[in-house]
Short mmCIF file of C-alpha atoms and ligand atoms in Angstrom, two decimals:
data_model
loop_
_atom_site.label_atom_id
_atom_site.label_comp_id
_atom_site.label_asym_id
_atom_site.label_seq_id
_atom_site.Cartn_x
_atom_site.Cartn_y
_atom_site.Cartn_z
CA MET M 1 -14.38 19.62 16.90
CA HIS M 2 -14.58 17.58 13.74
CA ASN M 3 -17.92 17.83 11.98
CA GLN M 4 -19.39 14.36 12.29
CA ASN M 5 -21.17 14.73 8.94
CA SER M 6 -18.09 15.56 6.88
CA LYS M 7 -16.10 13.05 4.90
CA LEU M 8 -13.02 11.48 6.51
CA THR M 9 -11.19 8.99 4.31
CA VAL M 10 -8.41 7.04 6.02
CA ALA M 11 -5.74 4.93 4.28
CA VAL M 12 -3.92 2.18 6.19
CA VAL M 13 -0.60 1.64 4.42
CA GLY M 14 0.81 -1.82 5.17
CA ALA M 15 -2.68 -3.06 6.08
CA THR M 16 -1.72 -6.75 5.73
CA GLY M 17 1.16 -6.51 8.24
CA ALA M 18 1.29 -7.10 12.00
CA VAL M 19 0.99 -3.36 12.75
CA GLY M 20 -1.48 -2.60 9.92
CA ARG M 21 -3.94 -5.29 10.99
CA THR M 22 -3.70 -4.02 14.56
CA ILE M 23 -4.38 -0.46 13.37
CA LEU M 24 -7.56 -1.69 11.66
CA SER M 25 -8.71 -3.41 14.84
CA VAL M 26 -7.97 -0.31 16.98
CA LEU M 27 -9.83 1.98 14.53
CA GLU M 28 -12.79 -0.36 14.86
CA ASP M 29 -12.53 -0.76 18.64
CA ARG M 30 -12.35 2.99 19.27
CA ASP M 31 -15.06 3.90 16.74
CA PHE M 32 -12.71 6.17 14.84
CA PRO M 33 -14.95 8.58 12.87
CA ALA M 34 -13.74 7.48 9.41
CA THR M 35 -16.35 7.57 6.66
CA GLU M 36 -14.16 5.29 4.50
CA VAL M 37 -11.11 3.12 5.22
CA ILE M 38 -8.77 2.05 2.41
CA ALA M 39 -6.29 -0.84 2.80
CA LEU M 40 -2.99 -0.48 0.93
CA ALA M 41 -0.04 -2.88 0.67
CA SER M 42 2.37 -4.23 -1.95
CA SER M 43 1.42 -5.68 -5.34
CA ARG M 44 1.93 -9.12 -3.73
CA SER M 45 -1.22 -8.80 -1.65
CA ALA M 46 -3.28 -6.52 -3.91
CA GLY M 47 -6.69 -8.15 -4.38
CA SER M 48 -6.54 -10.09 -1.11
CA SER M 49 -8.63 -8.99 1.84
CA VAL M 50 -8.15 -7.97 5.45
CA PRO M 51 -10.83 -8.16 8.15
CA PHE M 52 -12.48 -4.89 9.21
CA LYS M 53 -15.63 -4.47 11.29
CA ASP M 54 -18.23 -7.02 10.20
CA GLY M 55 -16.68 -7.51 6.79
CA GLU M 56 -13.39 -7.12 5.01
CA LEU M 57 -11.48 -4.59 2.95
CA THR M 58 -9.99 -5.42 -0.43
CA VAL M 59 -6.30 -4.59 -0.44
CA ARG M 60 -5.07 -2.21 -3.13
CA GLU M 61 -1.52 -1.68 -4.30
CA LEU M 62 0.30 1.32 -2.81
CA THR M 63 1.29 3.80 -5.53
CA LYS M 64 2.10 7.52 -5.66
CA ASP M 65 -1.50 8.11 -6.74
CA SER M 66 -3.09 6.24 -3.82
CA PHE M 67 -3.79 9.40 -1.80
CA ALA M 68 -6.11 11.50 -3.97
CA GLY M 69 -9.12 12.28 -1.78
CA VAL M 70 -7.53 10.66 1.30
CA ASP M 71 -7.54 12.86 4.43
CA LEU M 72 -5.35 10.76 6.72
CA ALA M 73 -2.85 7.95 6.10
CA LEU M 74 -1.43 5.65 8.76
CA PHE M 75 1.84 4.20 7.42
CA SER M 76 3.39 0.94 8.64
CA ALA M 77 4.93 -0.62 5.54
CA GLY M 78 8.61 -0.17 6.40
CA GLY M 79 10.85 2.87 6.34
CA ASP M 80 11.61 2.70 2.61
CA ARG M 81 7.91 3.00 1.74
CA SER M 82 7.54 5.90 4.18
CA VAL M 83 10.47 7.74 2.58
CA GLU M 84 9.13 7.15 -0.92
CA PHE M 85 5.38 7.59 -0.50
CA ALA M 86 4.69 9.88 2.49
CA PRO M 87 5.81 13.00 0.56
CA HIS M 88 3.33 12.14 -2.22
CA ALA M 89 0.56 11.64 0.31
CA VAL M 90 1.26 15.08 1.82
CA ALA M 91 1.42 16.60 -1.67
CA ALA M 92 -2.12 15.27 -2.21
CA GLY M 93 -3.24 17.09 0.95
CA CYS M 94 -3.25 13.98 3.14
CA VAL M 95 -1.87 14.09 6.71
CA VAL M 96 0.47 11.16 7.45
CA VAL M 97 1.04 9.42 10.79
CA ASP M 98 4.16 7.34 10.17
CA ASN M 99 5.10 4.29 12.22
CA SER M 100 8.54 3.77 10.70
CA ASN M 101 11.94 5.15 11.64
CA ALA M 102 12.05 7.27 8.44
CA TRP M 103 10.89 10.67 9.72
CA ARG M 104 11.28 10.50 13.50
CA MET M 105 14.37 12.67 13.86
CA ASP M 106 13.44 15.03 10.98
CA GLU M 107 13.06 18.54 12.45
CA ARG M 108 9.99 19.16 10.32
CA CYS M 109 8.15 16.21 11.88
CA PRO M 110 6.74 16.15 15.39
CA LEU M 111 7.40 12.89 17.29
CA VAL M 112 4.38 12.36 19.48
CA VAL M 113 3.16 10.34 22.43
CA PRO M 114 -0.23 11.93 23.20
CA GLU M 115 0.10 11.59 26.99
CA VAL M 116 3.60 13.11 26.93
CA ASN M 117 3.87 15.91 24.30
CA PRO M 118 0.45 16.51 22.70
CA GLU M 119 1.36 20.19 22.12
CA ALA M 120 3.92 19.11 19.48
CA LEU M 121 1.07 18.15 17.14
CA LYS M 122 -0.17 21.71 16.65
CA SER M 123 2.68 22.81 14.40
CA HIS M 124 2.77 19.70 12.19
CA ASN M 125 3.71 20.00 8.50
CA GLY M 126 1.88 16.96 7.17
CA ILE M 127 4.00 14.10 8.54
CA ILE M 128 3.74 13.15 12.21
CA ALA M 129 6.11 10.43 13.40
CA ASN M 130 5.11 7.68 15.79
CA PRO M 131 8.06 6.84 18.05
CA ASN M 132 9.73 3.45 18.37
CA CYS M 133 7.76 0.94 20.43
CA SER M 134 10.41 0.69 23.17
CA THR M 135 10.64 4.48 23.45
CA ILE M 136 6.87 5.00 23.68
CA GLN M 137 6.31 2.82 26.72
CA MET M 138 9.42 4.12 28.47
CA VAL M 139 8.63 7.84 28.04
CA ALA M 140 5.04 7.20 29.12
CA ALA M 141 6.42 6.02 32.47
CA LEU M 142 9.18 8.66 32.67
CA LYS M 143 7.02 11.73 32.01
CA PRO M 144 5.37 12.07 35.45
CA LEU M 145 8.72 11.43 37.16
CA HIS M 146 10.41 14.07 35.00
CA ASP M 147 7.68 16.63 35.72
CA ALA M 148 8.05 16.03 39.45
CA ALA M 149 11.80 15.64 39.87
CA LYS M 150 13.64 16.33 36.57
CA ILE M 151 15.32 13.24 35.13
CA THR M 152 19.03 13.54 34.41
CA ARG M 153 19.95 10.00 33.32
CA VAL M 154 18.26 6.75 32.29
CA VAL M 155 19.87 3.30 31.99
CA VAL M 156 17.51 0.85 30.27
CA SER M 157 17.64 -2.80 29.24
CA THR M 158 14.82 -4.11 27.06
CA TYR M 159 13.30 -7.57 26.63
CA GLN M 160 11.54 -7.23 23.27
CA ALA M 161 8.95 -9.48 21.67
CA VAL M 162 9.34 -10.91 18.17
CA SER M 163 6.10 -9.26 16.94
CA GLY M 164 8.06 -5.98 16.83
CA THR M 165 9.83 -7.31 13.75
CA GLY M 166 6.63 -8.24 11.93
CA GLN M 167 4.59 -11.25 10.90
CA LYS M 168 7.58 -13.21 9.52
CA ALA M 169 9.31 -13.10 12.92
CA ILE M 170 6.17 -14.25 14.75
CA ASP M 171 6.06 -17.20 12.33
CA GLU M 172 9.80 -17.88 12.82
CA LEU M 173 9.58 -18.25 16.62
CA ASP M 174 6.49 -20.45 16.26
CA LYS M 175 8.20 -22.63 13.66
CA GLN M 176 11.50 -22.98 15.54
CA VAL M 177 9.70 -24.14 18.69
CA ARG M 178 7.85 -26.79 16.66
CA GLN M 179 11.07 -27.85 14.91
CA MET M 180 12.87 -28.29 18.22
CA PHE M 181 10.06 -30.33 19.76
CA ASN M 182 10.22 -32.55 16.68
CA MET M 183 14.01 -33.14 16.89
CA GLN M 184 14.59 -31.05 13.78
CA ASP M 185 17.22 -28.35 13.36
CA PRO M 186 15.61 -24.93 13.86
CA VAL M 187 16.03 -22.67 10.84
CA ALA M 188 16.89 -18.97 11.39
CA GLU M 189 15.93 -16.68 8.52
CA VAL M 190 14.55 -13.46 9.98
CA TYR M 191 17.03 -13.17 12.87
CA PRO M 192 20.79 -13.77 12.59
CA HIS M 193 20.58 -16.58 15.20
CA ARG M 194 17.99 -18.92 16.66
CA ILE M 195 15.41 -17.00 18.76
CA ALA M 196 13.60 -20.02 20.26
CA PHE M 197 14.81 -20.56 23.88
CA ASN M 198 17.44 -17.86 23.36
CA CYS M 199 18.11 -14.13 23.83
CA LEU M 200 19.66 -11.95 21.12
CA PRO M 201 21.44 -8.75 22.19
CA GLN M 202 20.84 -7.23 18.76
CA ILE M 203 17.74 -5.37 17.56
CA ASP M 204 18.05 -3.68 14.17
CA SER M 205 21.55 -3.18 12.74
CA PHE M 206 24.81 -2.11 14.37
CA LEU M 207 26.21 1.43 14.18
CA PRO M 208 29.90 2.46 14.21
CA ASN M 209 29.68 3.31 17.95
CA GLY M 210 28.93 -0.33 18.79
CA TYR M 211 25.29 0.33 19.71
CA THR M 212 22.39 -0.92 17.62
CA LYS M 213 20.02 1.44 15.83
CA GLU M 214 17.26 0.37 18.22
CA GLU M 215 19.40 1.42 21.20
CA MET M 216 20.17 4.82 19.68
CA LYS M 217 16.48 5.34 18.81
CA MET M 218 15.75 5.12 22.54
CA THR M 219 18.50 7.67 23.31
CA ASN M 220 17.57 10.20 20.62
CA GLU M 221 13.80 9.87 20.53
CA THR M 222 13.49 10.24 24.32
CA VAL M 223 15.21 13.65 24.19
CA LYS M 224 13.03 14.82 21.28
CA ILE M 225 9.74 13.70 22.86
CA MET M 226 10.52 14.96 26.36
CA GLY M 227 11.96 18.16 24.86
CA ASP M 228 14.95 18.10 27.20
CA PRO M 229 18.49 17.46 25.89
CA ALA M 230 19.69 17.23 29.51
CA ILE M 231 18.18 13.72 29.76
CA LYS M 232 20.96 11.23 29.03
CA VAL M 233 19.81 7.74 27.98
CA THR M 234 21.90 4.61 27.51
CA ALA M 235 20.19 1.42 26.30
CA THR M 236 20.80 -2.28 25.75
CA CYS M 237 18.08 -3.81 23.55
CA VAL M 238 17.53 -7.56 23.66
CA ARG M 239 15.18 -9.79 21.67
CA VAL M 240 13.57 -12.51 23.77
CA PRO M 241 11.36 -15.45 22.73
CA VAL M 242 8.10 -13.69 23.62
CA PHE M 243 5.37 -13.18 21.00
CA TYR M 244 3.66 -9.98 22.22
CA GLY M 245 4.74 -7.38 24.80
CA HIS M 246 8.01 -5.56 25.38
CA SER M 247 9.47 -5.39 28.91
CA GLU M 248 12.04 -2.89 30.17
CA ALA M 249 14.21 -2.65 33.27
CA VAL M 250 14.65 1.11 33.70
CA ASN M 251 17.04 2.86 36.10
CA VAL M 252 16.16 6.54 36.47
CA GLN M 253 18.27 9.27 38.10
CA THR M 254 16.55 12.51 39.09
CA GLN M 255 17.69 15.92 40.31
CA LYS M 256 15.21 15.91 43.20
CA LYS M 257 14.82 12.82 45.34
CA LEU M 258 11.74 10.68 44.74
CA SER M 259 10.97 7.85 47.13
CA ALA M 260 9.54 4.62 45.72
CA ALA M 261 6.24 5.62 47.33
CA ASP M 262 6.37 9.04 45.61
CA ALA M 263 6.96 7.38 42.24
CA ARG M 264 4.20 4.85 42.84
CA ALA M 265 1.76 7.64 43.71
CA LEU M 266 2.73 9.76 40.68
CA LEU M 267 2.48 6.83 38.26
CA SER M 268 -0.84 5.67 39.75
CA GLN M 269 -2.40 9.06 38.91
CA THR M 270 -1.14 9.11 35.30
CA PRO M 271 -3.64 8.41 32.50
CA GLY M 272 -2.55 5.45 30.38
CA ILE M 273 -0.42 3.93 33.18
CA GLN M 274 -1.40 1.02 35.41
CA VAL M 275 0.75 0.32 38.46
CA TYR M 276 1.02 -3.41 39.25
CA ASP M 277 3.35 -3.45 42.20
CA ASN M 278 2.82 -5.72 45.17
CA PRO M 279 5.75 -8.05 45.87
CA GLU M 280 3.88 -9.80 48.68
CA MET M 281 1.20 -10.83 46.22
CA LYS M 282 3.85 -11.58 43.55
CA LEU M 283 2.18 -8.84 41.54
CA TYR M 284 4.24 -7.22 38.76
CA PRO M 285 3.69 -6.58 35.06
CA MET M 286 4.33 -9.41 32.61
CA PRO M 287 4.03 -9.55 28.82
CA ILE M 288 1.49 -12.40 28.96
CA GLU M 289 -0.87 -10.04 30.81
CA ALA M 290 -0.03 -6.81 28.95
CA ALA M 291 -0.69 -8.44 25.55
CA GLY M 292 -3.96 -7.20 24.14
CA GLU M 293 -4.17 -4.27 26.58
CA TYR M 294 -3.91 -0.54 25.85
CA GLU M 295 -2.04 0.57 29.00
CA VAL M 296 1.61 0.81 29.97
CA PHE M 297 2.12 -1.32 33.09
CA VAL M 298 4.70 -0.37 35.75
CA GLY M 299 5.90 -2.37 38.73
CA ARG M 300 8.94 -3.37 40.80
CA ILE M 301 9.27 0.30 41.78
CA ARG M 302 12.17 0.59 44.22
CA GLU M 303 14.96 2.92 45.26
CA ASP M 304 18.38 2.14 43.84
CA GLU M 305 20.44 1.68 47.00
CA SER M 306 23.73 2.00 45.12
CA GLN M 307 23.16 5.61 44.05
CA GLU M 308 21.51 8.83 45.30
CA ASN M 309 18.21 9.93 43.71
CA CYS M 310 17.82 6.79 41.61
CA LEU M 311 14.86 4.49 41.09
CA ASN M 312 14.41 1.13 39.40
CA LEU M 313 11.22 0.37 37.44
CA TRP M 314 9.90 -2.53 35.37
CA VAL M 315 7.78 -1.32 32.44
CA VAL M 316 5.70 -3.60 30.19
CA SER M 317 3.34 -2.84 27.31
CA ASP M 318 1.90 -4.44 24.17
CA ASN M 319 4.33 -3.34 21.46
CA LEU M 320 1.73 -3.60 18.70
CA LEU M 321 -0.83 -1.53 20.67
CA LYS M 322 0.64 1.36 22.73
CA GLY M 323 3.98 0.67 20.99
CA ALA M 324 2.55 1.14 17.51
CA ALA M 325 -1.12 0.97 16.44
CA LEU M 326 -2.83 2.49 19.49
CA ASN M 327 -0.39 5.40 19.73
CA ALA M 328 -0.85 6.13 16.02
CA VAL M 329 -4.65 6.04 16.31
CA GLN M 330 -4.53 8.27 19.43
CA ILE M 331 -2.51 10.78 17.36
CA ALA M 332 -5.13 10.52 14.60
CA GLU M 333 -7.90 11.11 17.15
CA MET M 334 -6.16 14.28 18.39
CA LEU M 335 -5.76 15.52 14.81
CA VAL M 336 -9.51 15.15 14.33
CA GLU M 337 -10.45 16.65 17.72
CA LYS M 338 -8.16 19.65 17.35
CA ASP M 339 -9.14 20.20 13.71
CA LEU M 340 -5.54 19.65 12.52
CA LEU M 341 -6.28 17.46 9.49
CA ARG M 342 -4.88 19.90 6.97
CA VAL M 343 -1.61 20.44 5.11
CA ASN M 344 -0.32 24.00 4.84
CA ASN M 345 2.67 23.38 2.56
CA PRO M 346 1.93 20.31 0.40
CA LYS M 347 5.27 20.46 -1.47
CA LEU M 348 7.44 20.56 1.68
CA PHE M 349 8.71 16.97 1.55
CA LEU M 350 8.95 16.63 -2.26
CA GLY M 351 12.32 16.67 -4.02
P1 LIG W 1 5.07 -6.81 8.58
O1 LIG W 1 4.16 -7.66 9.40
O2 LIG W 1 6.23 -7.43 7.91
O3 LIG W 1 4.18 -6.02 7.52
C1 LIG W 1 4.77 -5.25 6.53
C2 LIG W 1 3.68 -4.52 5.75
O4 LIG W 1 4.30 -3.65 4.80
C3 LIG W 1 2.78 -5.44 4.97
O5 LIG W 1 1.47 -4.91 4.91
C4 LIG W 1 3.41 -5.39 3.59
O6 LIG W 1 2.51 -5.68 2.54
C5 LIG W 1 3.80 -3.94 3.52
N1 LIG W 1 4.80 -3.71 2.48
C6 LIG W 1 6.02 -4.29 2.40
N2 LIG W 1 6.64 -3.91 1.26
C7 LIG W 1 5.77 -3.08 0.62
C8 LIG W 1 5.81 -2.38 -0.61
N3 LIG W 1 6.86 -2.43 -1.44
N4 LIG W 1 4.74 -1.62 -0.97
C9 LIG W 1 3.67 -1.56 -0.16
N5 LIG W 1 3.56 -2.21 1.01
C10 LIG W 1 4.61 -2.96 1.40
O7 LIG W 1 5.70 -5.65 9.47
P2 LIG W 1 5.06 -4.81 10.68
O8 LIG W 1 5.53 -5.37 11.96
O9 LIG W 1 3.61 -4.63 10.47
O10 LIG W 1 5.83 -3.45 10.54
C11 LIG W 1 5.64 -2.60 9.46
C12 LIG W 1 6.46 -1.35 9.68
O11 LIG W 1 5.94 -0.64 10.79
C13 LIG W 1 7.92 -1.61 10.04
O12 LIG W 1 8.73 -1.73 8.95
C14 LIG W 1 8.27 -0.42 10.87
O13 LIG W 1 8.64 0.62 10.00
C15 LIG W 1 6.97 -0.05 11.52
N6 LIG W 1 6.90 -0.50 12.93
C16 LIG W 1 6.95 0.43 13.88
C17 LIG W 1 6.88 0.09 15.19
C18 LIG W 1 7.01 1.11 16.23
O14 LIG W 1 7.87 0.99 17.04
N7 LIG W 1 6.20 2.12 16.31
C19 LIG W 1 6.76 -1.23 15.57
C20 LIG W 1 6.71 -2.19 14.60
C21 LIG W 1 6.79 -1.79 13.27
P3 LIG W 1 2.50 -7.14 1.80
O15 LIG W 1 1.62 -8.01 2.63
O16 LIG W 1 1.90 -6.82 0.46
O17 LIG W 1 3.91 -7.61 1.71
N1 LIG W 2 13.73 -3.22 14.15
O1 LIG W 2 9.93 1.14 14.42
O2 LIG W 2 12.61 -5.35 15.16
O3 LIG W 2 12.05 1.50 14.25
O4 LIG W 2 11.39 -4.97 16.93
C1 LIG W 2 10.43 -1.26 15.57
C2 LIG W 2 10.66 -2.57 15.94
C3 LIG W 2 12.41 -1.26 14.26
C4 LIG W 2 11.08 0.76 14.44
C5 LIG W 2 11.94 -4.61 15.87
C6 LIG W 2 12.63 -2.58 14.62
C7 LIG W 2 11.32 -0.63 14.75
C8 LIG W 2 11.75 -3.22 15.46
#
């Protein structure tokens, strides 16, 4: 157990962004035992302030020297910053929880959802990766089904909120809606096409196989987190004009048969999951209700009548909370609880 009297300095890297601000609010909400919190961002926002607890933190510029005396850094300033600065943080003896795509598939870095693979944290080397938002909420729902009946294949379609892309995308949807109600031409800058009153079957960039990076993150990260290469995942990721909360239609094939009632019972007993599933009452998860909540919500649980041993689920969660900030803070809490805030090989990621 962490000694409550000892110093624990935490840096939030990307503190002015959509994820960084949410991290600050989750640290506050969960009474994270930091003795000092430092806000870091680019030179553009150095000197500005971000709200924290009853006051505010003055933002400092992120540099290689930002991590002297820092015990824990939560990075959400884009993959390029994670590649460049996380190795320097580790070299300074600071443990990094990284929200970007930079380190997720690196064999030296555990990829952790605390409810799914907490044991992976124990052998960390200084950088712990937070999975992609769409992967986190899906594996949270898959884990109890896998433990009970061994998942062999997953077919998922996502309906992802604009907040996943950051503050500029939140502003873009807001602005386009206003422009259209004022008979003006909507301007698309963040996304390749208009997002207002539209759906875009592209999240992140395309790969040579025709899938997007976001789709392949779901395929690859699921196997790493669940620790089972026998789980085959195919994904279609779609951006929808929703501000907060990702939704997913998930088709799951298992080795052993699970009835819808079995799945409902398993999911109902799982910490971090809330089952909202009562068609008669028109009860099912929706992003407008998941926004601002910590849980992963599951509903529309039914047997796939076209195929043996298959279930359909609808999974919704707040992409900035369980999909990013909350999961990262839960990892940080486990590091403190299990006394894992130390770096054994500070030079590992340098050069
Ligand atoms: P955002 O709202 O655009 O915020 C970006 C943040 O990064 C801002 O604080 C920005 O600071 C900072 N930043 C940008 N360039 C920088 C630089 N050169 N040096 C230092 N700081 C810099 O984006 P967001 O939605 O919060 O996402 C941030 C990152 O988190 C993403 O790029 C992604 O890697 C990750 N993310 C992960 C998940 C997930 O699935 N777990 C979900 C969403 C995002 P300024 O204000 O100074 O520009
Ligand atoms: N492109 O963390 O645009 O890899 O919604 C998360 C969200 C990448 C990531 C998005 C993205 C990530 C998005």
